Amino acid sequence: MNTDDLAWMNLALAEAYRGRGAVEPNPLVGAVLVREGKLVGKGHHAHFGGPHAEVMALHDAGEAARGATLYVTLEPCCHHGKTPPCTDAIVSSGIKRVVAAIRDPFPRVHGSGLAILRSAGIDVDLGLHSEAAALINAPYLKRISTGLPFVTAKWAMTLDGKTAVASGNSKWISSPASRGLVHQLRGQMDAIAVGIGTVLADDPLLSARPPGPRTALRIVLDSKAVLPLSSQLVETVGQIPVLVATTAQAPPDRCEALRHRGCELIVFGQGRHVPVLDLLAELGRRDMTNLLVEGGGKVLGAFLEAGQVDAVDAFIAPILEGGDHPYTPARGTGTASMSVAARLQGVSFSEVDGDLRVRGILPQPWRSILGELT
């Protein structure tokens, strides 16, 4: 493979990203068709249940696909699902070469799609830009390998590490432009989770404004079911669903009142706190791929201690609060030394209207699956 291959795969990756928020629980996939050094077709998986990226690119190229090279970010499917196998369309189109970034870990595909193409006489290359392709589909890869959704922790904080003042007020730490980006992020999520403390302090809506491609389930971790019936979450439950994750400590009359208003409740046994892994397992059973955890500090700390923060999206404002109080992004037992603290990988920095946006991923154990994909 050469520099031209790299450039075309980069274009396929950009195509794949266009489907974010619209295709889950399916993976993000982009495809590019090139013939005699010229782009003749491109496409991406645009919505769940719709045509796959390869079929979209073939439709775009028409007869020009014959003899072309297909660059695709994920191994083409070879089974009947909501759409016919992409391998059938590729073979019948006359494509002579396929360059795939990574294998698909889905058991009905894993390696079989590429094997079918090779058996049809098509040249197949695997592994080009595999790290970038895996990063784009990290939520899909985690859900397939563990059954759990991919967790992104989001917060805004001052330069001295505070997420609120001593009274709990946090409006507003970040700039309007930063908050706009958070709304975009919410519109790509299957669910958004906060603790009851955040609800009592801020009375948030937890909606995407304007709406995005997905309408996220709003989840409150509330071990005693004290979510106020007058809260914005309950008042708008008819428009956007609310799930209250609680425990057996919650009084039955409070649970019934919330159910009567339209909230869904899940009761997680006798513990003092909602168990993170059990909650994530339930969301995974619902085919949820992306969960955004917005706080507060105890909730984020619980997800960290459960090893279930996969990515971070933090906004740091040039503000000094100066208080001596516990309003920090993540609380809990912490680590014994800084040398074993969780360190982000693939970190990116950007300025947003005076704020610093920091994004990165954490090296979770499930990522060992990446070695099986190339």
GROMACS .gro file of C-alpha atoms in nm:
model
  374
    1MET     CA    1   0.000   0.000   0.000
    2ASN     CA    2   0.117   0.355  -0.074
    3THR     CA    3   0.048   0.719   0.008
    4ASP     CA    4  -0.245   0.726  -0.234
    5ASP     CA    5  -0.403   0.439  -0.042
    6LEU     CA    6  -0.362   0.637   0.280
    7ALA     CA    7  -0.529   0.943   0.130
    8TRP     CA    8  -0.826   0.746   0.000
    9MET     CA    9  -0.873   0.568   0.332
   10ASN     CA   10  -0.866   0.905   0.507
   11LEU     CA   11  -1.154   1.010   0.285
   12ALA     CA   12  -1.340   0.690   0.372
   13LEU     CA   13  -1.289   0.761   0.743
   14ALA     CA   14  -1.430   1.112   0.697
   15GLU     CA   15  -1.733   0.957   0.526
   16ALA     CA   16  -1.781   0.712   0.813
   17TYR     CA   17  -1.791   0.988   1.071
   18ARG     CA   18  -2.086   1.151   0.894
   19GLY     CA   19  -2.310   0.874   1.028
   20ARG     CA   20  -2.236   0.938   1.397
   21GLY     CA   21  -2.551   0.941   1.603
   22ALA     CA   22  -2.770   0.814   1.320
   23VAL     CA   23  -2.660   0.452   1.271
   24GLU     CA   24  -2.607   0.312   1.620
   25PRO     CA   25  -2.617   0.033   1.734
   26ASN     CA   26  -2.466  -0.037   1.392
   27PRO     CA   27  -2.104   0.066   1.329
   28LEU     CA   28  -1.993   0.381   1.151
   29VAL     CA   29  -1.871   0.286   0.803
   30GLY     CA   30  -1.744   0.487   0.510
   31ALA     CA   31  -1.652   0.368   0.162
   32VAL     CA   32  -1.468   0.521  -0.134
   33LEU     CA   33  -1.433   0.384  -0.489
   34VAL     CA   34  -1.126   0.477  -0.694
   35ARG     CA   35  -1.053   0.388  -1.055
   36GLU     CA   36  -0.732   0.480  -1.235
   37GLY     CA   37  -0.643   0.722  -0.958
   38LYS     CA   38  -0.974   0.909  -0.967
   39LEU     CA   39  -1.263   0.912  -0.724
   40VAL     CA   40  -1.567   0.753  -0.888
   41GLY     CA   41  -1.794   0.696  -0.587
   42LYS     CA   42  -1.827   0.742  -0.214
   43GLY     CA   43  -2.083   0.673   0.054
   44HIS     CA   44  -2.147   0.613   0.421
   45HIS     CA   45  -2.394   0.423   0.636
   46ALA     CA   46  -2.636   0.711   0.689
   47HIS     CA   47  -2.907   0.569   0.915
   48PHE     CA   48  -2.991   0.253   1.106
   49GLY     CA   49  -3.161   0.000   0.880
   50GLY     CA   50  -3.056   0.185   0.566
   51PRO     CA   51  -2.811   0.084   0.290
   52HIS     CA   52  -2.455   0.019   0.400
   53ALA     CA   53  -2.163   0.237   0.296
   54GLU     CA   54  -2.041  -0.001   0.026
   55VAL     CA   55  -2.381  -0.010  -0.143
   56MET     CA   56  -2.407   0.369  -0.129
   57ALA     CA   57  -2.063   0.405  -0.290
   58LEU     CA   58  -2.149   0.150  -0.559
   59HIS     CA   59  -2.471   0.335  -0.638
   60ASP     CA   60  -2.275   0.659  -0.661
   61ALA     CA   61  -2.018   0.507  -0.898
   62GLY     CA   62  -2.251   0.310  -1.125
   63GLU     CA   63  -2.067   0.129  -1.405
   64ALA     CA   64  -1.744   0.309  -1.312
   65ALA     CA   65  -1.711   0.066  -1.020
   66ARG     CA   66  -1.600  -0.213  -1.254
   67GLY     CA   67  -1.226  -0.258  -1.215
   68ALA     CA   68  -1.208  -0.007  -0.929
   69THR     CA   69  -1.058  -0.029  -0.581
   70LEU     CA   70  -1.289  -0.008  -0.281
   71TYR     CA   71  -1.158   0.155   0.035
   72VAL     CA   72  -1.380   0.071   0.332
   73THR     CA   73  -1.333   0.142   0.702
   74LEU     CA   74  -1.480  -0.189   0.822
   75GLU     CA   75  -1.493  -0.541   0.680
   76PRO     CA   76  -1.796  -0.575   0.447
   77CYS     CA   77  -2.086  -0.774   0.590
   78CYS     CA   78  -2.161  -1.121   0.452
   79HIS     CA   79  -2.495  -1.203   0.612
   80HIS     CA   80  -2.858  -1.110   0.569
   81GLY     CA   81  -2.966  -0.857   0.830
   82LYS     CA   82  -3.179  -0.552   0.766
   83THR     CA   83  -3.006  -0.535   0.426
   84PRO     CA   84  -2.855  -0.800   0.193
   85PRO     CA   85  -2.486  -0.894   0.224
   86CYS     CA   86  -2.249  -0.625   0.099
   87THR     CA   87  -2.012  -0.895  -0.022
   88ASP     CA   88  -2.270  -0.998  -0.285
   89ALA     CA   89  -2.292  -0.643  -0.418
   90ILE     CA   90  -1.913  -0.604  -0.424
   91VAL     CA   91  -1.854  -0.930  -0.611
   92SER     CA   92  -2.123  -0.860  -0.872
   93SER     CA   93  -1.997  -0.506  -0.932
   94GLY     CA   94  -1.665  -0.615  -1.080
   95ILE     CA   95  -1.446  -0.447  -0.818
   96LYS     CA   96  -1.091  -0.579  -0.846
   97ARG     CA   97  -0.945  -0.477  -0.509
   98VAL     CA   98  -1.074  -0.409  -0.158
   99VAL     CA   99  -0.875  -0.225   0.109
  100ALA     CA  100  -1.034  -0.262   0.454
  101ALA     CA  101  -0.917  -0.087   0.770
  102ILE     CA  102  -1.026  -0.348   1.026
  103ARG     CA  103  -1.221  -0.672   1.056
  104ASP     CA  104  -1.572  -0.658   1.194
  105PRO     CA  105  -1.580  -0.830   1.537
  106PHE     CA  106  -1.949  -0.917   1.496
  107PRO     CA  107  -1.944  -1.300   1.510
  108ARG     CA  108  -2.146  -1.348   1.189
  109VAL     CA  109  -1.892  -1.142   0.995
  110HIS     CA  110  -1.552  -1.160   1.166
  111GLY     CA  111  -1.313  -1.256   0.885
  112SER     CA  112  -1.582  -1.426   0.675
  113GLY     CA  113  -1.657  -1.120   0.465
  114LEU     CA  114  -1.295  -1.084   0.356
  115ALA     CA  115  -1.268  -1.459   0.293
  116ILE     CA  116  -1.567  -1.446   0.057
  117LEU     CA  117  -1.412  -1.160  -0.137
  118ARG     CA  118  -1.079  -1.342  -0.169
  119SER     CA  119  -1.251  -1.660  -0.284
  120ALA     CA  120  -1.419  -1.454  -0.558
  121GLY     CA  121  -1.078  -1.351  -0.690
  122ILE     CA  122  -1.074  -1.000  -0.544
  123ASP     CA  123  -0.745  -0.873  -0.404
  124VAL     CA  124  -0.789  -0.786  -0.036
  125ASP     CA  125  -0.565  -0.573   0.187
  126LEU     CA  126  -0.632  -0.529   0.559
  127GLY     CA  127  -0.505  -0.295   0.828
  128LEU     CA  128  -0.469   0.044   0.661
  129HIS     CA  129  -0.538   0.319   0.919
  130SER     CA  130  -0.661   0.051   1.159
  131GLU     CA  131  -0.607   0.264   1.471
  132ALA     CA  132  -0.814   0.551   1.332
  133ALA     CA  133  -1.087   0.315   1.217
  134ALA     CA  134  -1.099   0.146   1.557
  135LEU     CA  135  -1.116   0.483   1.733
  136ILE     CA  136  -1.414   0.594   1.525
  137ASN     CA  137  -1.593   0.270   1.610
  138ALA     CA  138  -1.475   0.233   1.969
  139PRO     CA  139  -1.834   0.247   2.102
  140TYR     CA  140  -1.941  -0.033   1.866
  141LEU     CA  141  -1.633  -0.240   1.947
  142LYS     CA  142  -1.691  -0.208   2.322
  143ARG     CA  143  -2.057  -0.305   2.297
  144ILE     CA  144  -1.981  -0.608   2.078
  145SER     CA  145  -1.698  -0.730   2.303
  146THR     CA  146  -1.848  -0.657   2.647
  147GLY     CA  147  -2.221  -0.598   2.601
  148LEU     CA  148  -2.180  -0.257   2.767
  149PRO     CA  149  -2.218   0.091   2.618
  150PHE     CA  150  -1.924   0.324   2.563
  151VAL     CA  151  -1.909   0.585   2.840
  152THR     CA  152  -1.800   0.943   2.776
  153ALA     CA  153  -1.750   1.160   3.085
  154LYS     CA  154  -1.820   1.527   3.024
  155TRP     CA  155  -1.771   1.820   3.257
  156ALA     CA  156  -1.693   2.190   3.266
  157MET     CA  157  -1.461   2.326   3.533
  158THR     CA  158  -1.268   2.634   3.636
  159LEU     CA  159  -0.894   2.662   3.595
  160ASP     CA  160  -0.855   2.563   3.961
  161GLY     CA  161  -1.062   2.248   3.913
  162LYS     CA  162  -1.406   2.346   4.045
  163THR     CA  163  -1.735   2.243   3.885
  164ALA     CA  164  -1.943   2.480   4.099
  165VAL     CA  165  -1.919   2.735   4.379
  166ALA     CA  166  -1.973   2.632   4.742
  167SER     CA  167  -2.353   2.668   4.712
  168GLY     CA  168  -2.356   2.422   4.421
  169ASN     CA  169  -2.429   2.685   4.157
  170SER     CA  170  -2.249   2.618   3.830
  171LYS     CA  171  -2.417   2.853   3.582
  172TRP     CA  172  -2.222   2.923   3.386
  173ILE     CA  173  -1.862   2.802   3.395
  174SER     CA  174  -1.819   2.739   3.024
  175SER     CA  175  -1.886   2.975   2.734
  176PRO     CA  176  -2.202   2.972   2.518
  177ALA     CA  177  -1.997   2.820   2.234
  178SER     CA  178  -1.879   2.536   2.460
  179ARG     CA  179  -2.232   2.471   2.576
  180GLY     CA  180  -2.339   2.457   2.212
  181LEU     CA  181  -2.086   2.180   2.150
  182VAL     CA  182  -2.224   1.989   2.449
  183HIS     CA  183  -2.571   2.008   2.295
  184GLN     CA  184  -2.429   1.861   1.973
  185LEU     CA  185  -2.272   1.581   2.176
  186ARG     CA  186  -2.600   1.510   2.355
  187GLY     CA  187  -2.773   1.479   2.020
  188GLN     CA  188  -2.546   1.186   1.929
  189MET     CA  189  -2.603   0.987   2.250
  190ASP     CA  190  -2.833   0.699   2.338
  191ALA     CA  191  -2.852   0.813   2.700
  192ILE     CA  192  -2.735   1.087   2.936
  193ALA     CA  193  -2.677   1.014   3.305
  194VAL     CA  194  -2.653   1.245   3.603
  195GLY     CA  195  -2.676   1.204   3.978
  196ILE     CA  196  -2.965   1.328   4.186
  197GLY     CA  197  -2.738   1.592   4.339
  198THR     CA  198  -2.692   1.755   4.000
  199VAL     CA  199  -3.068   1.751   3.942
  200LEU     CA  200  -3.141   1.910   4.280
  201ALA     CA  201  -2.876   2.178   4.228
  202ASP     CA  202  -2.935   2.267   3.863
  203ASP     CA  203  -3.279   2.132   3.761
  204PRO     CA  204  -3.143   2.045   3.413
  205LEU     CA  205  -3.340   1.945   3.105
  206LEU     CA  206  -3.057   1.724   2.967
  207SER     CA  207  -3.190   1.767   2.615
  208ALA     CA  208  -3.010   1.857   2.292
  209ARG     CA  209  -3.096   2.205   2.169
  210PRO     CA  210  -3.138   2.208   1.877
  211PRO     CA  211  -3.222   1.836   1.851
  212GLY     CA  212  -2.961   1.604   1.702
  213PRO     CA  213  -2.996   1.274   1.516
  214ARG     CA  214  -3.073   1.091   1.844
  215THR     CA  215  -3.300   1.167   2.137
  216ALA     CA  216  -3.111   1.050   2.444
  217LEU     CA  217  -3.282   0.870   2.731
  218ARG     CA  218  -3.234   1.085   3.043
  219ILE     CA  219  -3.111   0.882   3.340
  220VAL     CA  220  -3.100   0.994   3.703
  221LEU     CA  221  -2.899   0.789   3.954
  222ASP     CA  222  -3.122   0.839   4.255
  223SER     CA  223  -3.086   0.573   4.525
  224LYS     CA  224  -3.382   0.701   4.731
  225ALA     CA  225  -3.610   0.820   4.446
  226VAL     CA  226  -3.620   1.180   4.565
  227LEU     CA  227  -3.640   1.325   4.212
  228PRO     CA  228  -3.885   1.618   4.249
  229LEU     CA  229  -4.212   1.581   4.065
  230SER     CA  230  -4.181   1.950   3.981
  231SER     CA  231  -3.840   1.909   3.813
  232GLN     CA  232  -3.794   1.989   3.447
  233LEU     CA  233  -3.711   1.623   3.385
  234VAL     CA  234  -4.043   1.500   3.520
  235GLU     CA  235  -4.239   1.787   3.367
  236THR     CA  236  -4.106   1.699   3.019
  237VAL     CA  237  -4.117   1.319   3.047
  238GLY     CA  238  -4.389   1.305   2.782
  239GLN     CA  239  -4.149   1.460   2.531
  240ILE     CA  240  -3.823   1.285   2.625
  241PRO     CA  241  -3.819   0.970   2.842
  242VAL     CA  242  -3.670   0.963   3.191
  243LEU     CA  243  -3.525   0.656   3.364
  244VAL     CA  244  -3.477   0.671   3.740
  245ALA     CA  245  -3.214   0.421   3.853
  246THR     CA  246  -3.280   0.362   4.222
  247THR     CA  247  -3.241   0.104   4.500
  248ALA     CA  248  -3.457  -0.080   4.751
  249GLN     CA  249  -3.400   0.213   4.989
  250ALA     CA  250  -3.650   0.414   4.785
  251PRO     CA  251  -3.993   0.445   4.954
  252PRO     CA  252  -4.261   0.264   4.750
  253ASP     CA  253  -4.485   0.570   4.746
  254ARG     CA  254  -4.208   0.780   4.587
  255CYS     CA  255  -4.150   0.516   4.323
  256GLU     CA  256  -4.520   0.496   4.248
  257ALA     CA  257  -4.548   0.875   4.222
  258LEU     CA  258  -4.268   0.889   3.968
  259ARG     CA  259  -4.414   0.601   3.768
  260HIS     CA  260  -4.754   0.771   3.773
  261ARG     CA  261  -4.594   1.078   3.616
  262GLY     CA  262  -4.445   0.867   3.336
  263CYS     CA  263  -4.092   0.795   3.457
  264GLU     CA  264  -3.947   0.446   3.418
  265LEU     CA  265  -3.788   0.306   3.733
  266ILE     CA  266  -3.532   0.031   3.775
  267VAL     CA  267  -3.466  -0.085   4.131
  268PHE     CA  268  -3.117  -0.228   4.193
  269GLY     CA  269  -3.132  -0.426   4.517
  270GLN     CA  270  -3.031  -0.333   4.870
  271GLY     CA  271  -2.708  -0.135   4.821
  272ARG     CA  272  -2.659   0.228   4.923
  273HIS     CA  273  -2.576   0.330   4.566
  274VAL     CA  274  -2.689   0.239   4.218
  275PRO     CA  275  -2.438  -0.022   4.088
  276VAL     CA  276  -2.265   0.114   3.779
  277LEU     CA  277  -2.199  -0.220   3.611
  278ASP     CA  278  -2.556  -0.341   3.657
  279LEU     CA  279  -2.691  -0.018   3.512
  280LEU     CA  280  -2.457  -0.041   3.211
  281ALA     CA  281  -2.552  -0.405   3.156
  282GLU     CA  282  -2.918  -0.304   3.140
  283LEU     CA  283  -2.842  -0.031   2.888
  284GLY     CA  284  -2.641  -0.281   2.684
  285ARG     CA  285  -2.938  -0.517   2.678
  286ARG     CA  286  -3.129  -0.231   2.524
  287ASP     CA  287  -2.868  -0.208   2.245
  288MET     CA  288  -2.747   0.130   2.366
  289THR     CA  289  -2.403   0.215   2.234
  290ASN     CA  290  -2.317   0.560   2.374
  291LEU     CA  291  -2.373   0.693   2.725
  292LEU     CA  292  -2.281   1.047   2.827
  293VAL     CA  293  -2.217   1.092   3.200
  294GLU     CA  294  -2.248   1.458   3.299
  295GLY     CA  295  -2.194   1.435   3.675
  296GLY     CA  296  -2.177   1.523   3.949
  297GLY     CA  297  -1.851   1.432   4.111
  298LYS     CA  298  -1.976   1.130   4.305
  299VAL     CA  299  -2.134   0.978   3.995
  300LEU     CA  300  -1.827   1.036   3.779
  301GLY     CA  301  -1.611   0.895   4.058
  302ALA     CA  302  -1.828   0.582   4.074
  303PHE     CA  303  -1.791   0.525   3.700
  304LEU     CA  304  -1.414   0.574   3.725
  305GLU     CA  305  -1.384   0.330   4.015
  306ALA     CA  306  -1.589   0.075   3.819
  307GLY     CA  307  -1.341   0.110   3.529
  308GLN     CA  308  -1.619   0.236   3.307
  309VAL     CA  309  -1.504   0.572   3.177
  310ASP     CA  310  -1.391   0.518   2.819
  311ALA     CA  311  -1.351   0.877   2.702
  312VAL     CA  312  -1.335   1.227   2.846
  313ASP     CA  313  -1.467   1.552   2.700
  314ALA     CA  314  -1.378   1.836   2.940
  315PHE     CA  315  -1.413   2.213   2.909
  316ILE     CA  316  -1.174   2.423   3.119
  317ALA     CA  317  -1.269   2.787   3.163
  318PRO     CA  318  -1.016   3.061   3.244
  319ILE     CA  319  -1.184   3.123   3.580
  320LEU     CA  320  -1.041   3.097   3.933
  321GLU     CA  321  -1.309   3.007   4.191
  322GLY     CA  322  -1.084   2.963   4.493
  323GLY     CA  323  -1.325   2.783   4.725
  324ASP     CA  324  -1.249   2.502   4.969
  325HIS     CA  325  -1.534   2.261   4.891
  326PRO     CA  326  -1.592   1.922   4.723
  327TYR     CA  327  -1.731   2.040   4.388
  328THR     CA  328  -1.473   1.876   4.164
  329PRO     CA  329  -1.526   1.668   3.846
  330ALA     CA  330  -1.469   1.323   3.998
  331ARG     CA  331  -1.481   1.220   4.364
  332GLY     CA  332  -1.433   0.887   4.539
  333THR     CA  333  -1.146   0.693   4.689
  334GLY     CA  334  -0.900   0.802   4.421
  335THR     CA  335  -0.565   0.634   4.358
  336ALA     CA  336  -0.276   0.559   4.592
  337SER     CA  337  -0.024   0.756   4.385
  338MET     CA  338  -0.020   0.980   4.081
  339SER     CA  339   0.185   0.720   3.894
  340VAL     CA  340  -0.119   0.489   3.871
  341ALA     CA  341  -0.379   0.758   3.798
  342ALA     CA  342  -0.578   0.714   3.477
  343ARG     CA  343  -0.399   0.887   3.189
  344LEU     CA  344  -0.575   0.984   2.868
  345GLN     CA  345  -0.448   0.866   2.532
  346GLY     CA  346  -0.500   1.023   2.191
  347VAL     CA  347  -0.547   1.359   2.358
  348SER     CA  348  -0.665   1.658   2.156
  349PHE     CA  349  -0.682   2.023   2.263
  350SER     CA  350  -0.887   2.301   2.109
  351GLU     CA  351  -0.990   2.652   2.207
  352VAL     CA  352  -1.363   2.726   2.218
  353ASP     CA  353  -1.444   3.092   2.276
  354GLY     CA  354  -1.178   3.123   2.544
  355ASP     CA  355  -1.232   2.778   2.697
  356LEU     CA  356  -0.990   2.489   2.655
  357ARG     CA  357  -1.155   2.169   2.535
  358VAL     CA  358  -0.964   1.851   2.623
  359ARG     CA  359  -1.065   1.517   2.474
  360GLY     CA  360  -0.909   1.174   2.499
  361ILE     CA  361  -0.970   0.805   2.562
  362LEU     CA  362  -0.873   0.575   2.847
  363PRO     CA  363  -0.689   0.243   2.792
  364GLN     CA  364  -0.965   0.009   2.910
  365PRO     CA  365  -0.916  -0.374   2.907
  366TRP     CA  366  -1.180  -0.425   2.637
  367ARG     CA  367  -0.950  -0.251   2.391
  368SER     CA  368  -0.745  -0.572   2.369
  369ILE     CA  369  -0.994  -0.671   2.099
  370LEU     CA  370  -0.815  -0.431   1.864
  371GLY     CA  371  -0.533  -0.678   1.815
  372GLU     CA  372  -0.779  -0.926   1.664
  373LEU     CA  373  -0.907  -0.689   1.399
  374THR     CA  374  -0.606  -0.662   1.164
   0.00000   0.00000   0.00000
